[in-house]
């Protein structure tokens, strides 16, 4: 896993964070889903899928920062 993530260029991960990670841009879908999670309103499967889908680039970014350190 570490080898796979270290092969992904920084530019690709940053591009994914700013496009997929924040889309739609107003309000960012990820922030909306995190707010729903904190309120306990994240109940539908599509909401969980959206949370995972929009947070995946950010998780990759954090993992790449950890592995490259």
CSV table of C-alpha atoms in Angstrom, one decimal:
chain,number,residue,atom,x,y,z
A,1,UNK,CA,0.0,0.0,0.0
A,2,UNK,CA,2.8,2.4,0.9
A,3,UNK,CA,4.6,1.7,-2.4
A,4,UNK,CA,1.4,2.3,-4.4
A,5,UNK,CA,0.7,5.6,-2.7
A,6,UNK,CA,4.3,6.8,-3.0
A,7,UNK,CA,4.1,6.2,-6.8
A,8,UNK,CA,1.2,8.6,-7.2
A,9,UNK,CA,2.5,12.1,-8.1
A,10,UNK,CA,1.8,15.0,-5.7
A,11,UNK,CA,0.2,16.9,-8.5
A,12,UNK,CA,-2.4,14.2,-9.1
A,13,UNK,CA,-3.4,14.0,-5.5
A,14,UNK,CA,-3.7,17.8,-5.1
A,15,UNK,CA,-5.7,18.0,-8.3
A,16,UNK,CA,-8.1,15.3,-6.9
A,17,UNK,CA,-8.4,17.1,-3.6
A,18,UNK,CA,-9.4,20.4,-5.2
A,19,UNK,CA,-11.8,18.8,-7.8
A,20,UNK,CA,-13.3,15.7,-6.4
A,21,UNK,CA,-12.6,16.5,-2.8
A,22,UNK,CA,-14.4,19.8,-2.8
A,23,UNK,CA,-17.0,19.3,-5.5
A,24,UNK,CA,-19.6,20.8,-5.7
A,25,UNK,CA,-17.9,24.0,-4.7
A,26,UNK,CA,-20.6,25.9,-2.8
A,27,UNK,CA,-21.1,24.5,-0.2
A,28,UNK,CA,-18.3,21.8,-0.4
A,29,UNK,CA,-20.1,18.4,-0.3
A,30,UNK,CA,-17.5,17.0,2.0
A,31,UNK,CA,-18.0,19.6,4.7
A,32,UNK,CA,-21.8,19.2,4.4
A,33,UNK,CA,-21.5,15.4,4.9
A,34,UNK,CA,-19.1,15.8,7.8
A,35,UNK,CA,-21.5,18.2,9.4
A,36,UNK,CA,-24.3,15.7,8.9
A,37,UNK,CA,-22.1,13.0,10.5
A,38,UNK,CA,-21.4,15.2,13.6
A,39,UNK,CA,-25.2,15.8,13.9
A,40,UNK,CA,-26.1,12.1,13.5
A,41,UNK,CA,-28.1,12.7,10.4
A,42,UNK,CA,-25.9,10.6,8.1
A,43,UNK,CA,-28.4,7.7,7.7
A,44,UNK,CA,-28.9,7.0,4.0
A,45,UNK,CA,-26.4,4.7,2.1
A,46,UNK,CA,-25.9,7.4,-0.6
A,47,UNK,CA,-24.8,9.8,2.1
A,48,UNK,CA,-22.2,7.4,3.4
A,49,UNK,CA,-21.0,6.8,-0.2
A,50,UNK,CA,-20.7,10.5,-0.7
A,51,UNK,CA,-18.7,10.9,2.5
A,52,UNK,CA,-16.3,8.2,1.4
A,53,UNK,CA,-16.1,9.3,-2.2
A,54,UNK,CA,-15.4,13.0,-1.4
A,55,UNK,CA,-13.0,12.2,1.5
A,56,UNK,CA,-10.8,9.7,-0.4
A,57,UNK,CA,-8.5,12.2,-2.0
A,58,UNK,CA,-7.9,13.9,1.3
A,59,UNK,CA,-7.1,10.5,2.9
A,60,UNK,CA,-4.7,9.8,0.1
A,61,UNK,CA,-3.1,13.2,0.7
A,62,UNK,CA,-2.6,12.6,4.4
A,63,UNK,CA,-1.2,9.1,3.8
A,64,UNK,CA,1.2,10.4,1.1
A,65,UNK,CA,2.4,13.1,3.6
A,66,UNK,CA,3.0,10.4,6.2
A,67,UNK,CA,4.8,7.9,3.9
A,68,UNK,CA,7.0,10.5,2.3
A,69,UNK,CA,8.1,11.9,5.6
